[in-house]
Amino acid sequence: MFGNSERPKVQRFFTAGESKAFIKAAESIGFVHQGSLGPTKGEAYRDNDRTSANDPVLANTVWESGLNKLFSDIKIRGKVAVGLNPNIRFYRYKAGQRFGRHIDESVDLGDGKRTHYTLLIYLSGDSKAKTKNDPNGSKDSSSEPLVGGETVFYGSRNGVVAEVAPTEGMALLHIHGDKCMLHEARNVTKGFGQNQIGELDRRASLMFNLSSSSALFLTKLTTHCPSLMVVLA
């Protein structure tokens, strides 16, 4: 499907300016703390802050920015990818917060549409963490570097399969539902930024349709950055 990886990463999917604009927009909406009963009660440990927005236009804009081409030749059980779940979620991790091992469930959106992948875009993190040899990497970040907050995937016998460090603007795709790998957001040990934000990410879910994708999105947006910033402002 994606060669040897089912967790493709795209560096600088969002620019530093776009990432900061999303953080500002999410904070203007307002975060609510999310907790859980914990593993002893059958729930993954969870300690983070969350907000969300139902925004079909934003979801379509991100989809048309290149994800539609990535999934153009991919089918799951005869279904083709048609877009992103319009329920856009923002998560904030401050120092000491984390999200324990869990799986992402598929969501039935009706009309034959069901989500199969999670799109995770890091809005903060060390822009040089994974691009030390990249001369085009961001050099203008004045924020304090993030320590911790890695997204870790586990295979059989709880062995670590992949460990992804937060990098500002980076996108990460991974399958969810029945084939979702157990994963966690590790403890943030040191936050950064004026608002003490540790890790802040944006999640959306790829949804698949039984038929052609042409009927789902009637309008294609070609402008990426302005639309993203205006919709959530």
mmCIF file of C-alpha atoms in Angstrom:
data_model
loop_
_atom_site.group_PDB
_atom_site.id
_atom_site.type_symbol
_atom_site.label_atom_id
_atom_site.label_comp_id
_atom_site.label_asym_id
_atom_site.label_seq_id
_atom_site.Cartn_x
_atom_site.Cartn_y
_atom_site.Cartn_z
ATOM 1 C CA MET A 1 0.000 0.000 0.000
ATOM 2 C CA PHE A 2 2.718 2.446 1.013
ATOM 3 C CA GLY A 3 5.677 0.227 0.170
ATOM 4 C CA ASN A 4 7.407 -1.009 3.312
ATOM 5 C CA SER A 5 5.645 1.422 5.616
ATOM 6 C CA GLU A 6 2.061 1.804 6.748
ATOM 7 C CA ARG A 7 3.009 4.977 8.634
ATOM 8 C CA PRO A 8 4.227 7.398 5.945
ATOM 9 C CA LYS A 9 5.557 10.761 7.126
ATOM 10 C CA VAL A 10 5.628 14.050 5.248
ATOM 11 C CA GLN A 11 7.989 16.722 6.537
ATOM 12 C CA ARG A 12 6.783 20.344 6.385
ATOM 13 C CA PHE A 13 3.241 19.381 5.373
ATOM 14 C CA PHE A 14 2.351 22.641 7.123
ATOM 15 C CA THR A 15 4.713 25.608 7.221
ATOM 16 C CA ALA A 16 5.803 27.086 10.542
ATOM 17 C CA GLY A 17 3.425 29.988 9.952
ATOM 18 C CA GLU A 18 0.474 27.689 9.271
ATOM 19 C CA SER A 19 1.229 25.590 12.342
ATOM 20 C CA LYS A 20 1.350 28.640 14.598
ATOM 21 C CA ALA A 21 -1.870 29.967 13.067
ATOM 22 C CA PHE A 22 -3.622 26.691 13.904
ATOM 23 C CA ILE A 23 -2.360 26.818 17.485
ATOM 24 C CA LYS A 24 -3.690 30.347 17.853
ATOM 25 C CA ALA A 25 -7.031 29.373 16.303
ATOM 26 C CA ALA A 26 -7.390 26.297 18.532
ATOM 27 C CA GLU A 27 -6.622 28.328 21.642
ATOM 28 C CA SER A 28 -9.225 30.892 20.623
ATOM 29 C CA ILE A 29 -11.827 28.097 20.535
ATOM 30 C CA GLY A 30 -10.744 26.912 23.976
ATOM 31 C CA PHE A 31 -9.392 23.595 25.267
ATOM 32 C CA VAL A 32 -11.096 21.197 27.678
ATOM 33 C CA HIS A 33 -9.135 18.728 29.786
ATOM 34 C CA GLN A 34 -9.574 15.052 28.841
ATOM 35 C CA GLY A 35 -9.005 12.272 31.355
ATOM 36 C CA SER A 36 -9.986 8.622 31.730
ATOM 37 C CA LEU A 37 -10.742 5.969 34.340
ATOM 38 C CA GLY A 38 -7.414 4.302 33.527
ATOM 39 C CA PRO A 39 -6.288 0.780 32.564
ATOM 40 C CA THR A 40 -7.760 -0.804 35.696
ATOM 41 C CA LYS A 41 -11.193 0.224 34.406
ATOM 42 C CA GLY A 42 -10.520 -0.879 30.846
ATOM 43 C CA GLU A 43 -9.603 2.547 29.500
ATOM 44 C CA ALA A 44 -6.275 3.850 28.230
ATOM 45 C CA TYR A 45 -4.565 6.359 30.518
ATOM 46 C CA ARG A 46 -5.289 9.812 29.185
ATOM 47 C CA ASP A 47 -4.223 13.245 30.334
ATOM 48 C CA ASN A 48 -4.378 15.973 27.699
ATOM 49 C CA ASP A 49 -6.439 18.923 26.537
ATOM 50 C CA ARG A 50 -8.784 18.780 23.564
ATOM 51 C CA THR A 51 -10.926 20.940 21.331
ATOM 52 C CA SER A 52 -12.607 20.246 18.020
ATOM 53 C CA ALA A 53 -14.404 21.828 15.095
ATOM 54 C CA ASN A 54 -16.734 20.357 12.497
ATOM 55 C CA ASP A 55 -15.409 21.956 9.330
ATOM 56 C CA PRO A 56 -16.039 20.277 5.943
ATOM 57 C CA VAL A 57 -14.357 23.128 4.049
ATOM 58 C CA LEU A 58 -11.150 22.824 6.057
ATOM 59 C CA ALA A 59 -11.186 19.033 5.700
ATOM 60 C CA ASN A 60 -11.603 19.361 1.947
ATOM 61 C CA THR A 61 -8.806 21.924 1.700
ATOM 62 C CA VAL A 62 -6.328 19.631 3.454
ATOM 63 C CA TRP A 63 -7.500 16.674 1.370
ATOM 64 C CA GLU A 64 -7.003 18.575 -1.889
ATOM 65 C CA SER A 65 -3.528 19.742 -0.829
ATOM 66 C CA GLY A 66 -2.065 16.400 -1.929
ATOM 67 C CA LEU A 67 -3.612 13.606 0.113
ATOM 68 C CA ASN A 68 -6.111 12.894 -2.656
ATOM 69 C CA LYS A 69 -3.237 12.070 -5.010
ATOM 70 C CA LEU A 70 -1.515 9.913 -2.400
ATOM 71 C CA PHE A 71 -4.626 7.746 -2.103
ATOM 72 C CA SER A 72 -5.736 7.865 -5.743
ATOM 73 C CA ASP A 73 -4.677 4.270 -6.468
ATOM 74 C CA ILE A 74 -5.471 2.762 -3.071
ATOM 75 C CA LYS A 75 -8.502 0.604 -2.346
ATOM 76 C CA ILE A 76 -9.580 -1.151 0.838
ATOM 77 C CA ARG A 77 -12.042 -3.998 0.290
ATOM 78 C CA GLY A 78 -13.052 -2.412 -2.989
ATOM 79 C CA LYS A 79 -13.526 1.037 -1.468
ATOM 80 C CA VAL A 80 -11.766 4.198 -2.591
ATOM 81 C CA ALA A 81 -10.651 7.172 -0.502
ATOM 82 C CA VAL A 82 -12.942 10.173 -0.845
ATOM 83 C CA GLY A 83 -11.785 12.672 1.771
ATOM 84 C CA LEU A 84 -11.269 13.572 5.413
ATOM 85 C CA ASN A 85 -13.649 13.314 8.317
ATOM 86 C CA PRO A 86 -14.861 16.921 8.869
ATOM 87 C CA ASN A 87 -14.563 16.450 12.646
ATOM 88 C CA ILE A 88 -11.191 18.139 13.173
ATOM 89 C CA ARG A 89 -9.658 17.506 16.600
ATOM 90 C CA PHE A 90 -6.865 19.417 18.297
ATOM 91 C CA TYR A 91 -4.894 17.900 21.180
ATOM 92 C CA ARG A 92 -2.581 19.790 23.516
ATOM 93 C CA TYR A 93 -0.008 18.138 25.782
ATOM 94 C CA LYS A 94 1.606 20.186 28.522
ATOM 95 C CA ALA A 95 4.635 19.099 30.521
ATOM 96 C CA GLY A 96 3.733 15.927 32.428
ATOM 97 C CA GLN A 97 0.808 14.972 30.194
ATOM 98 C CA ARG A 98 0.534 11.877 27.997
ATOM 99 C CA PHE A 99 -1.904 9.513 26.270
ATOM 100 C CA GLY A 100 -1.319 5.845 27.149
ATOM 101 C CA ARG A 101 -1.370 2.870 24.798
ATOM 102 C CA HIS A 102 -4.570 2.728 22.770
ATOM 103 C CA ILE A 103 -6.008 2.136 19.321
ATOM 104 C CA ASP A 104 -7.972 4.506 17.084
ATOM 105 C CA GLU A 105 -11.388 3.143 16.185
ATOM 106 C CA SER A 106 -13.002 3.430 12.756
ATOM 107 C CA VAL A 107 -15.970 5.774 12.563
ATOM 108 C CA ASP A 108 -19.108 5.100 10.530
ATOM 109 C CA LEU A 109 -20.060 8.402 8.895
ATOM 110 C CA GLY A 110 -23.131 7.091 7.101
ATOM 111 C CA ASP A 111 -23.918 6.937 3.378
ATOM 112 C CA GLY A 112 -21.413 4.094 2.938
ATOM 113 C CA LYS A 113 -18.501 6.129 4.336
ATOM 114 C CA ARG A 114 -16.235 4.775 7.058
ATOM 115 C CA THR A 115 -12.841 5.984 8.312
ATOM 116 C CA HIS A 116 -9.771 3.761 7.933
ATOM 117 C CA TYR A 117 -6.719 5.989 8.529
ATOM 118 C CA THR A 118 -5.646 8.627 11.032
ATOM 119 C CA LEU A 119 -3.915 11.764 9.772
ATOM 120 C CA LEU A 120 -1.816 13.333 12.521
ATOM 121 C CA ILE A 121 -0.193 16.720 11.927
ATOM 122 C CA TYR A 122 2.192 18.032 14.568
ATOM 123 C CA LEU A 123 1.731 21.752 15.134
ATOM 124 C CA SER A 124 4.694 22.054 17.488
ATOM 125 C CA GLY A 125 7.946 20.266 18.092
ATOM 126 C CA ASP A 126 11.608 20.636 17.280
ATOM 127 C CA SER A 127 11.733 21.522 13.589
ATOM 128 C CA LYS A 128 15.364 20.344 13.533
ATOM 129 C CA ALA A 129 14.822 17.104 15.453
ATOM 130 C CA LYS A 130 14.716 14.886 12.375
ATOM 131 C CA THR A 131 16.224 17.208 9.778
ATOM 132 C CA LYS A 132 19.682 18.029 11.074
ATOM 133 C CA ASN A 133 21.189 17.406 7.633
ATOM 134 C CA ASP A 134 18.448 19.249 5.764
ATOM 135 C CA PRO A 135 19.723 22.670 4.630
ATOM 136 C CA ASN A 136 16.144 23.727 3.932
ATOM 137 C CA GLY A 137 14.914 23.023 7.464
ATOM 138 C CA SER A 138 13.247 25.766 9.480
ATOM 139 C CA LYS A 139 15.764 28.037 11.201
ATOM 140 C CA ASP A 140 13.519 30.770 12.537
ATOM 141 C CA SER A 141 11.817 29.058 15.460
ATOM 142 C CA SER A 142 12.341 31.017 18.647
ATOM 143 C CA SER A 143 10.369 28.575 20.772
ATOM 144 C CA GLU A 144 11.864 26.440 23.481
ATOM 145 C CA PRO A 145 12.433 22.897 22.138
ATOM 146 C CA LEU A 146 9.990 20.178 23.104
ATOM 147 C CA VAL A 147 11.310 17.231 25.105
ATOM 148 C CA GLY A 148 9.289 14.009 24.986
ATOM 149 C CA GLY A 149 5.859 13.593 23.415
ATOM 150 C CA GLU A 150 6.927 10.947 20.902
ATOM 151 C CA THR A 151 4.256 8.878 19.150
ATOM 152 C CA VAL A 152 5.248 5.231 19.662
ATOM 153 C CA PHE A 153 3.776 2.210 17.858
ATOM 154 C CA TYR A 154 3.884 -1.317 19.290
ATOM 155 C CA GLY A 155 3.748 -4.697 17.574
ATOM 156 C CA SER A 156 3.457 -8.226 18.893
ATOM 157 C CA ARG A 157 4.720 -8.853 22.430
ATOM 158 C CA ASN A 158 4.672 -5.079 23.001
ATOM 159 C CA GLY A 159 7.807 -4.563 20.936
ATOM 160 C CA VAL A 160 8.418 -1.025 19.653
ATOM 161 C CA VAL A 161 7.834 -0.895 15.896
ATOM 162 C CA ALA A 162 8.251 2.837 15.324
ATOM 163 C CA GLU A 163 8.964 5.965 17.349
ATOM 164 C CA VAL A 164 8.119 9.348 15.863
ATOM 165 C CA ALA A 165 9.380 12.553 17.472
ATOM 166 C CA PRO A 166 7.118 15.614 17.145
ATOM 167 C CA THR A 167 8.326 17.938 14.407
ATOM 168 C CA GLU A 168 6.514 21.167 13.652
ATOM 169 C CA GLY A 169 4.427 20.862 10.498
ATOM 170 C CA MET A 170 5.056 17.144 9.957
ATOM 171 C CA ALA A 171 2.181 14.870 8.887
ATOM 172 C CA LEU A 172 1.925 11.219 9.914
ATOM 173 C CA LEU A 173 -0.545 8.688 8.501
ATOM 174 C CA HIS A 174 -1.396 5.396 10.160
ATOM 175 C CA ILE A 175 -4.109 2.808 9.684
ATOM 176 C CA HIS A 176 -6.801 2.498 12.332
ATOM 177 C CA GLY A 177 -9.791 0.312 13.090
ATOM 178 C CA ASP A 178 -9.361 -3.477 13.037
ATOM 179 C CA LYS A 179 -5.735 -3.193 11.868
ATOM 180 C CA CYS A 180 -4.706 -0.307 14.097
ATOM 181 C CA MET A 181 -1.436 -0.821 15.937
ATOM 182 C CA LEU A 182 -1.299 -0.157 19.657
ATOM 183 C CA HIS A 183 0.284 3.271 20.097
ATOM 184 C CA GLU A 184 0.786 6.021 22.646
ATOM 185 C CA ALA A 185 1.787 9.643 23.043
ATOM 186 C CA ARG A 186 4.687 9.592 25.475
ATOM 187 C CA ASN A 187 5.029 11.871 28.442
ATOM 188 C CA VAL A 188 6.029 15.443 27.651
ATOM 189 C CA THR A 189 8.866 16.225 30.044
ATOM 190 C CA LYS A 190 9.476 19.795 28.943
ATOM 191 C CA GLY A 191 7.097 22.143 27.208
ATOM 192 C CA PHE A 192 7.922 25.107 25.008
ATOM 193 C CA GLY A 193 6.422 28.313 23.741
ATOM 194 C CA GLN A 194 4.947 31.279 25.557
ATOM 195 C CA ASN A 195 1.786 29.334 26.375
ATOM 196 C CA GLN A 196 3.636 26.307 27.745
ATOM 197 C CA ILE A 197 2.342 24.088 24.974
ATOM 198 C CA GLY A 198 4.090 20.738 24.871
ATOM 199 C CA GLU A 199 2.748 18.808 21.933
ATOM 200 C CA LEU A 200 -0.185 20.103 19.962
ATOM 201 C CA ASP A 201 -1.448 18.092 17.060
ATOM 202 C CA ARG A 202 -4.341 17.979 14.699
ATOM 203 C CA ARG A 203 -6.095 14.731 13.862
ATOM 204 C CA ALA A 204 -8.461 13.845 11.064
ATOM 205 C CA SER A 205 -9.583 10.534 9.665
ATOM 206 C CA LEU A 206 -9.536 9.362 6.080
ATOM 207 C CA MET A 207 -12.893 8.026 5.045
ATOM 208 C CA PHE A 208 -13.640 5.543 2.286
ATOM 209 C CA ASN A 209 -16.692 5.183 0.087
ATOM 210 C CA LEU A 210 -18.154 2.172 -1.658
ATOM 211 C CA SER A 211 -18.500 4.092 -4.913
ATOM 212 C CA SER A 212 -16.771 6.896 -6.788
ATOM 213 C CA SER A 213 -15.453 9.878 -4.851
ATOM 214 C CA SER A 214 -16.826 12.371 -7.343
ATOM 215 C CA ALA A 215 -20.166 12.719 -5.564
ATOM 216 C CA LEU A 216 -18.779 13.602 -2.139
ATOM 217 C CA PHE A 217 -16.887 16.811 -2.753
ATOM 218 C CA LEU A 218 -18.494 19.115 -5.302
ATOM 219 C CA THR A 219 -16.063 22.001 -4.904
ATOM 220 C CA LYS A 220 -12.293 21.714 -5.115
ATOM 221 C CA LEU A 221 -10.287 24.326 -3.213
ATOM 222 C CA THR A 222 -6.904 25.156 -4.676
ATOM 223 C CA THR A 223 -5.660 27.679 -2.129
ATOM 224 C CA HIS A 224 -4.092 25.932 0.858
ATOM 225 C CA CYS A 225 -2.805 28.332 3.476
ATOM 226 C CA PRO A 226 -5.343 31.206 3.341
ATOM 227 C CA SER A 227 -8.340 28.871 3.551
ATOM 228 C CA LEU A 228 -6.901 26.967 6.466
ATOM 229 C CA MET A 229 -6.236 30.123 8.416
ATOM 230 C CA VAL A 230 -9.534 31.844 7.685
ATOM 231 C CA VAL A 231 -11.805 28.886 8.398
ATOM 232 C CA LEU A 232 -10.677 28.382 11.989
ATOM 233 C CA ALA A 233 -9.870 31.969 12.894
#
